[in-house]
Amino acid sequence: MKKNVVIRKFRKLINNPKAFFADAKIVKKVASNNSHNNDGNHGGKHVFGDIVLDGKVGLSIKTDCGCKPINYDFSSLLVKVRKSSLPKNEPIYSNIISYKNDFIGFRDNNIFLLNVNEKSLSNYLDMREIQNSPWNTSPFSGYKNIFIVDPANNLPLFLKSTSPFLNIHCIFTENVSTQEIERCLKWSKGIDVCIIHSKHSISLNKAKKIYTFCTTNQLIDAIHNIILIHGAKPFDLLVPCFGHVPYIENIDSINESDCDVYIKLRGKLPIIGQRKSFYDFVSILSKNIEYILCRESIMQRYENIIMQENISYFISEVSFEGFRLEIEN
């Protein structure tokens, strides 16, 4: 505090002590309110907006422009039907923001609630009708991950279509039926991760990565790992994912290249007719592969497909997502 300010306050204390102490109480009260509002742990607003399915309007979304993450690489939206007027009392979300570990992805300025009504989670959505609707311009591109709780329709596909950089993860709890899960997966291709309750017995051969849970803590740990896997990495090296990989003399130069997936062929491919589709090409290619290397982040994301040794589906999916492939004879 400056010297002249101290002198002025001291004079006020001598000349009018009653006014001095009254002002001190007001300042103390204002400071207390400010410290409460600026609390870094769950003091801010939690709701990103609302998704509403209306028979007349179609799919619409209302967003709060003030809800922006401070770190894109570890940012998320949790899409669910709100059960409480207070976001901090919402199931799943309340467990996330009260997580004991100081994980950047669980800080309340990096993860927000996106409320959705029941119809938007259950009714089939016609992309032709609402693809050009205002909802499609919503700022989802500012977030890295979207977790959708108990979808039973193709809503994951619509959210995925808003940005090629979005990662869509579906959480299927014990409250949804196995038939609804199968329908959602059939209608919404391209789901990045399935987090599914252990009570469901279902084949998930086409899912890129799978987590199962039976307790809330296991669910929160799964969400934690998913945000971490899709976050930024200081080093993302090429690792073996298919075939028997020998000693590679120039592995350092391959690692430093721009390729995300490195494919080594056994020899030259047979001549492919002009009328062959991309999937025909992938099928022929997968039968002539000696080994495949991919970035560690890709291996973590496609763990389920790699464990099944489904080479053709792996190549199709990474190509569809825009990863850079390098093929060498």
GROMACS .gro file of C-alpha atoms in nm, residues 20-316:
model
  297
   20PHE     CA    1  -1.357   0.405   0.904
   21PHE     CA    2  -1.476   0.074   1.052
   22ALA     CA    3  -1.800   0.086   0.851
   23ASP     CA    4  -1.603   0.113   0.526
   24ALA     CA    5  -1.372  -0.168   0.637
   25LYS     CA    6  -1.670  -0.404   0.679
   26ILE     CA    7  -1.800  -0.321   0.330
   27VAL     CA    8  -1.461  -0.386   0.171
   28LYS     CA    9  -1.433  -0.715   0.358
   29LYS     CA   10  -1.774  -0.823   0.232
   30VAL     CA   11  -1.694  -0.734  -0.130
   31ALA     CA   12  -1.365  -0.923  -0.115
   32SER     CA   13  -1.544  -1.229   0.018
   33ASN     CA   14  -1.795  -1.227  -0.268
   34ASN     CA   15  -1.525  -1.189  -0.531
   35SER     CA   16  -1.322  -1.475  -0.393
   36HIS     CA   17  -1.629  -1.697  -0.402
   37ASN     CA   18  -1.717  -1.611  -0.761
   38ASN     CA   19  -1.361  -1.664  -0.883
   39ASP     CA   20  -1.322  -2.001  -0.720
   40GLY     CA   21  -1.125  -2.221  -0.961
   41ASN     CA   22  -1.300  -2.536  -0.842
   42HIS     CA   23  -1.657  -2.549  -0.969
   43GLY     CA   24  -1.747  -2.184  -0.906
   44GLY     CA   25  -1.842  -2.095  -1.262
   45LYS     CA   26  -2.126  -2.177  -1.494
   46HIS     CA   27  -2.146  -2.538  -1.606
   47VAL     CA   28  -2.415  -2.550  -1.876
   48PHE     CA   29  -2.306  -2.523  -2.240
   49GLY     CA   30  -2.659  -2.521  -2.382
   50ASP     CA   31  -2.958  -2.731  -2.487
   51ILE     CA   32  -3.037  -2.962  -2.777
   52VAL     CA   33  -3.409  -2.979  -2.852
   53LEU     CA   34  -3.595  -3.193  -3.103
   54ASP     CA   35  -3.912  -3.022  -3.219
   55GLY     CA   36  -4.147  -3.173  -3.476
   56LYS     CA   37  -4.194  -2.835  -3.644
   57VAL     CA   38  -3.845  -2.691  -3.619
   58GLY     CA   39  -3.634  -3.005  -3.632
   59LEU     CA   40  -3.317  -3.029  -3.426
   60SER     CA   41  -3.217  -2.699  -3.268
   61ILE     CA   42  -2.952  -2.599  -3.020
   62LYS     CA   43  -2.913  -2.303  -2.789
   63THR     CA   44  -2.563  -2.239  -2.666
   64ASP     CA   45  -2.400  -2.018  -2.409
   65CYS     CA   46  -2.114  -1.840  -2.580
   66GLY     CA   47  -1.949  -1.785  -2.243
   67CYS     CA   48  -1.875  -2.156  -2.200
   68LYS     CA   49  -1.538  -2.193  -2.367
   69PRO     CA   50  -1.262  -2.432  -2.258
   70ILE     CA   51  -0.926  -2.302  -2.147
   71ASN     CA   52  -0.745  -2.602  -2.298
   72TYR     CA   53  -0.880  -2.744  -2.625
   73ASP     CA   54  -0.672  -3.064  -2.614
   74PHE     CA   55  -0.839  -3.177  -2.290
   75SER     CA   56  -1.185  -3.025  -2.338
   76SER     CA   57  -1.517  -3.212  -2.331
   77LEU     CA   58  -1.895  -3.180  -2.344
   78LEU     CA   59  -2.120  -3.420  -2.154
   79VAL     CA   60  -2.451  -3.463  -2.339
   80LYS     CA   61  -2.730  -3.598  -2.120
   81VAL     CA   62  -3.086  -3.540  -2.003
   82ARG     CA   63  -3.062  -3.311  -1.703
   83LYS     CA   64  -3.223  -3.444  -1.386
   84SER     CA   65  -3.135  -3.153  -1.159
   85SER     CA   66  -3.161  -2.776  -1.191
   86LEU     CA   67  -2.812  -2.750  -1.040
   87PRO     CA   68  -2.539  -2.890  -1.268
   88LYS     CA   69  -2.318  -2.975  -0.971
   89ASN     CA   70  -2.590  -3.218  -0.854
   90GLU     CA   71  -2.615  -3.399  -1.189
   91PRO     CA   72  -2.528  -3.771  -1.182
   92ILE     CA   73  -2.196  -3.849  -1.355
   93TYR     CA   74  -2.114  -3.480  -1.399
   94SER     CA   75  -2.104  -3.417  -1.024
   95ASN     CA   76  -1.862  -3.709  -0.986
   96ILE     CA   77  -1.640  -3.567  -1.258
   97ILE     CA   78  -1.605  -3.218  -1.111
   98SER     CA   79  -1.553  -3.358  -0.760
   99TYR     CA   80  -1.273  -3.587  -0.880
  100LYS     CA   81  -0.996  -3.578  -0.620
  101ASN     CA   82  -0.709  -3.584  -0.867
  102ASP     CA   83  -0.629  -3.243  -1.017
  103PHE     CA   84  -0.679  -3.364  -1.374
  104ILE     CA   85  -0.695  -3.083  -1.630
  105GLY     CA   86  -0.972  -3.255  -1.825
  106PHE     CA   87  -1.201  -3.255  -1.520
  107ARG     CA   88  -1.169  -2.890  -1.428
  108ASP     CA   89  -1.502  -2.715  -1.460
  109ASN     CA   90  -1.368  -2.472  -1.720
  110ASN     CA   91  -1.276  -2.763  -1.947
  111ILE     CA   92  -1.588  -2.981  -1.923
  112PHE     CA   93  -1.948  -2.862  -1.955
  113LEU     CA   94  -2.299  -3.004  -1.961
  114LEU     CA   95  -2.504  -3.003  -2.281
  115ASN     CA   96  -2.865  -3.069  -2.193
  116VAL     CA   97  -3.071  -3.280  -2.435
  117ASN     CA   98  -3.437  -3.379  -2.428
  118GLU     CA   99  -3.558  -3.740  -2.442
  119LYS     CA  100  -3.676  -3.716  -2.804
  120SER     CA  101  -3.333  -3.608  -2.924
  121LEU     CA  102  -3.183  -3.924  -2.775
  122SER     CA  103  -3.444  -4.172  -2.897
  123ASN     CA  104  -3.602  -4.052  -3.225
  124TYR     CA  105  -3.432  -4.119  -3.556
  125LEU     CA  106  -3.294  -3.794  -3.700
  126ASP     CA  107  -3.321  -3.725  -4.073
  127MET     CA  108  -2.992  -3.571  -4.180
  128ARG     CA  109  -3.138  -3.442  -4.507
  129GLU     CA  110  -3.390  -3.231  -4.317
  130ILE     CA  111  -3.164  -3.077  -4.056
  131GLN     CA  112  -2.811  -3.087  -4.201
  132ASN     CA  113  -2.837  -2.718  -4.298
  133SER     CA  114  -3.021  -2.610  -3.984
  134PRO     CA  115  -2.867  -2.353  -3.748
  135TRP     CA  116  -2.765  -2.627  -3.503
  136ASN     CA  117  -2.498  -2.736  -3.748
  137THR     CA  118  -2.310  -2.409  -3.697
  138SER     CA  119  -2.288  -2.453  -3.322
  139PRO     CA  120  -1.937  -2.414  -3.178
  140PHE     CA  121  -1.868  -2.784  -3.118
  141SER     CA  122  -1.539  -2.742  -3.302
  142GLY     CA  123  -1.406  -2.565  -2.993
  143TYR     CA  124  -1.414  -2.896  -2.804
  144LYS     CA  125  -1.211  -3.214  -2.846
  145ASN     CA  126  -1.449  -3.474  -2.696
  146ILE     CA  127  -1.824  -3.523  -2.665
  147PHE     CA  128  -1.960  -3.786  -2.426
  148ILE     CA  129  -2.324  -3.883  -2.491
  149VAL     CA  130  -2.513  -4.066  -2.217
  150ASP     CA  131  -2.757  -4.339  -2.330
  151PRO     CA  132  -2.821  -4.243  -2.693
  152ALA     CA  133  -3.065  -4.476  -2.872
  153ASN     CA  134  -3.063  -4.312  -3.215
  154ASN     CA  135  -2.820  -4.155  -3.461
  155LEU     CA  136  -2.749  -3.839  -3.259
  156PRO     CA  137  -2.379  -3.938  -3.227
  157LEU     CA  138  -2.352  -3.937  -3.606
  158PHE     CA  139  -2.500  -3.587  -3.629
  159LEU     CA  140  -2.266  -3.445  -3.367
  160LYS     CA  141  -1.971  -3.614  -3.539
  161SER     CA  142  -2.071  -3.451  -3.869
  162THR     CA  143  -2.035  -3.099  -3.727
  163SER     CA  144  -1.655  -3.122  -3.716
  164PRO     CA  145  -1.396  -3.374  -3.844
  165PHE     CA  146  -1.188  -3.308  -3.533
  166LEU     CA  147  -1.454  -3.413  -3.282
  167ASN     CA  148  -1.422  -3.738  -3.089
  168ILE     CA  149  -1.762  -3.890  -3.008
  169HIS     CA  150  -1.786  -4.129  -2.712
  170CYS     CA  151  -2.106  -4.306  -2.606
  171ILE     CA  152  -2.182  -4.403  -2.246
  172PHE     CA  153  -2.439  -4.681  -2.221
  173THR     CA  154  -2.560  -4.725  -1.863
  174GLU     CA  155  -2.778  -4.995  -1.708
  175ASN     CA  156  -3.084  -4.777  -1.784
  176VAL     CA  157  -3.076  -4.845  -2.158
  177SER     CA  158  -3.166  -5.175  -2.325
  178THR     CA  159  -2.930  -5.389  -2.531
  179GLN     CA  160  -3.156  -5.344  -2.834
  180GLU     CA  161  -3.127  -4.966  -2.806
  181ILE     CA  162  -2.748  -4.993  -2.792
  182GLU     CA  163  -2.740  -5.211  -3.103
  183ARG     CA  164  -2.969  -4.969  -3.286
  184CYS     CA  165  -2.753  -4.670  -3.194
  185LEU     CA  166  -2.432  -4.842  -3.308
  186LYS     CA  167  -2.598  -4.946  -3.634
  187TRP     CA  168  -2.722  -4.597  -3.712
  188SER     CA  169  -2.419  -4.406  -3.584
  189LYS     CA  170  -2.104  -4.535  -3.748
  190GLY     CA  171  -1.783  -4.367  -3.645
  191ILE     CA  172  -1.825  -4.370  -3.267
  192ASP     CA  173  -1.477  -4.337  -3.123
  193VAL     CA  174  -1.524  -4.510  -2.787
  194CYS     CA  175  -1.802  -4.718  -2.630
  195ILE     CA  176  -1.827  -4.710  -2.251
  196ILE     CA  177  -2.077  -4.979  -2.166
  197HIS     CA  178  -2.224  -5.116  -1.843
  198SER     CA  179  -2.118  -5.472  -1.764
  199LYS     CA  180  -2.478  -5.595  -1.750
  200HIS     CA  181  -2.502  -5.574  -2.131
  201SER     CA  182  -2.390  -5.873  -2.337
  202ILE     CA  183  -2.334  -5.741  -2.686
  203SER     CA  184  -2.091  -5.790  -2.975
  204LEU     CA  185  -1.886  -5.477  -3.040
  205ASN     CA  186  -1.655  -5.593  -3.317
  206LYS     CA  187  -1.668  -5.262  -3.506
  207ALA     CA  188  -1.607  -5.040  -3.203
  208LYS     CA  189  -1.264  -4.877  -3.206
  209LYS     CA  190  -1.217  -4.893  -2.830
  210ILE     CA  191  -1.431  -5.038  -2.551
  211TYR     CA  192  -1.454  -4.977  -2.177
  212THR     CA  193  -1.682  -5.170  -1.944
  213PHE     CA  194  -1.789  -5.052  -1.600
  214CYS     CA  195  -2.015  -5.156  -1.315
  215THR     CA  196  -1.942  -4.877  -1.065
  216THR     CA  197  -1.938  -4.499  -1.091
  217ASN     CA  198  -1.567  -4.487  -1.008
  218GLN     CA  199  -1.491  -4.720  -1.299
  219LEU     CA  200  -1.695  -4.499  -1.531
  220ILE     CA  201  -1.513  -4.185  -1.418
  221ASP     CA  202  -1.177  -4.360  -1.462
  222ALA     CA  203  -1.277  -4.456  -1.817
  223ILE     CA  204  -1.371  -4.096  -1.903
  224HIS     CA  205  -1.041  -3.982  -1.749
  225ASN     CA  206  -0.841  -4.226  -1.966
  226ILE     CA  207  -1.030  -4.135  -2.284
  227ILE     CA  208  -0.965  -3.762  -2.242
  228LEU     CA  209  -0.599  -3.840  -2.173
  229ILE     CA  210  -0.563  -4.067  -2.478
  230HIS     CA  211  -0.715  -3.807  -2.713
  231GLY     CA  212  -0.518  -3.521  -2.557
  232ALA     CA  213  -0.192  -3.370  -2.676
  233LYS     CA  214   0.125  -3.580  -2.649
  234PRO     CA  215   0.482  -3.447  -2.646
  235PHE     CA  216   0.602  -3.763  -2.826
  236ASP     CA  217   0.386  -3.979  -3.052
  237LEU     CA  218   0.611  -4.249  -3.195
  238LEU     CA  219   0.534  -4.525  -3.443
  239VAL     CA  220   0.470  -4.861  -3.278
  240PRO     CA  221   0.394  -5.209  -3.423
  241CYS     CA  222   0.023  -5.289  -3.456
  242PHE     CA  223   0.001  -5.567  -3.719
  243GLY     CA  224   0.236  -5.839  -3.841
  244HIS     CA  225   0.588  -5.935  -3.736
  245VAL     CA  226   0.809  -5.627  -3.739
  246PRO     CA  227   1.181  -5.688  -3.801
  247TYR     CA  228   1.467  -5.454  -3.716
  248ILE     CA  229   1.411  -5.131  -3.913
  249GLU     CA  230   1.734  -4.947  -3.984
  250ASN     CA  231   1.572  -4.617  -4.084
  251ILE     CA  232   1.306  -4.611  -3.810
  252ASP     CA  233   1.419  -4.266  -3.690
  253SER     CA  234   1.360  -4.106  -4.029
  254ILE     CA  235   1.019  -4.276  -4.056
  255ASN     CA  236   0.928  -4.149  -3.708
  256GLU     CA  237   1.025  -3.796  -3.806
  257SER     CA  238   0.814  -3.809  -4.122
  258ASP     CA  239   0.455  -3.688  -4.149
  259CYS     CA  240   0.299  -4.033  -4.187
  260ASP     CA  241   0.058  -4.158  -3.922
  261VAL     CA  242   0.042  -4.517  -4.047
  262TYR     CA  243   0.335  -4.696  -4.215
  263ILE     CA  244   0.247  -5.004  -4.422
  264LYS     CA  245   0.515  -5.245  -4.544
  265LEU     CA  246   0.410  -5.478  -4.828
  266ARG     CA  247   0.541  -5.827  -4.898
  267GLY     CA  248   0.586  -5.735  -5.262
  268LYS     CA  249   0.419  -5.559  -5.550
  269LEU     CA  250   0.041  -5.557  -5.554
  270PRO     CA  251  -0.142  -5.737  -5.833
  271ILE     CA  252  -0.295  -5.527  -6.109
  272ILE     CA  253  -0.626  -5.378  -5.995
  273GLY     CA  254  -0.901  -5.310  -6.249
  274GLN     CA  255  -1.037  -4.960  -6.294
  275ARG     CA  256  -1.382  -5.057  -6.173
  276LYS     CA  257  -1.262  -5.165  -5.831
  277SER     CA  258  -1.387  -4.962  -5.537
  278PHE     CA  259  -1.175  -4.830  -5.253
  279TYR     CA  260  -1.291  -5.114  -5.029
  280ASP     CA  261  -1.187  -5.365  -5.296
  281PHE     CA  262  -0.845  -5.203  -5.304
  282VAL     CA  263  -0.818  -5.220  -4.924
  283SER     CA  264  -0.917  -5.587  -4.929
  284ILE     CA  265  -0.643  -5.669  -5.181
  285LEU     CA  266  -0.393  -5.451  -4.997
  286SER     CA  267  -0.457  -5.614  -4.659
  287LYS     CA  268  -0.374  -5.958  -4.800
  288ASN     CA  269  -0.029  -5.844  -4.911
  289ILE     CA  270   0.092  -5.669  -4.595
  290GLU     CA  271   0.402  -5.776  -4.406
  291TYR     CA  272   0.352  -5.540  -4.111
  292ILE     CA  273   0.198  -5.208  -4.008
  293LEU     CA  274   0.328  -4.936  -3.779
  294CYS     CA  275   0.104  -4.663  -3.643
  295ARG     CA  276   0.137  -4.374  -3.402
  296GLU     CA  277   0.092  -4.465  -3.037
  297SER     CA  278  -0.214  -4.240  -3.011
  298ILE     CA  279  -0.379  -4.427  -3.300
  299MET     CA  280  -0.300  -4.765  -3.144
  300GLN     CA  281  -0.465  -4.653  -2.820
  301ARG     CA  282  -0.775  -4.530  -3.003
  302TYR     CA  283  -0.815  -4.840  -3.224
  303GLU     CA  284  -0.724  -5.095  -2.960
  304ASN     CA  285  -1.031  -5.316  -3.012
  305ILE     CA  286  -0.984  -5.342  -3.390
  306ILE     CA  287  -0.610  -5.409  -3.358
  307MET     CA  288  -0.666  -5.683  -3.100
  308GLN     CA  289  -0.905  -5.852  -3.346
  309GLU     CA  290  -0.635  -5.826  -3.616
  310ASN     CA  291  -0.889  -5.678  -3.857
  311ILE     CA  292  -0.641  -5.517  -4.097
  312SER     CA  293  -0.883  -5.419  -4.374
  313TYR     CA  294  -1.124  -5.249  -4.135
  314PHE     CA  295  -0.836  -5.069  -3.962
  315ILE     CA  296  -0.704  -4.931  -4.293
  316SER     CA  297  -1.054  -4.825  -4.401
   0.00000   0.00000   0.00000
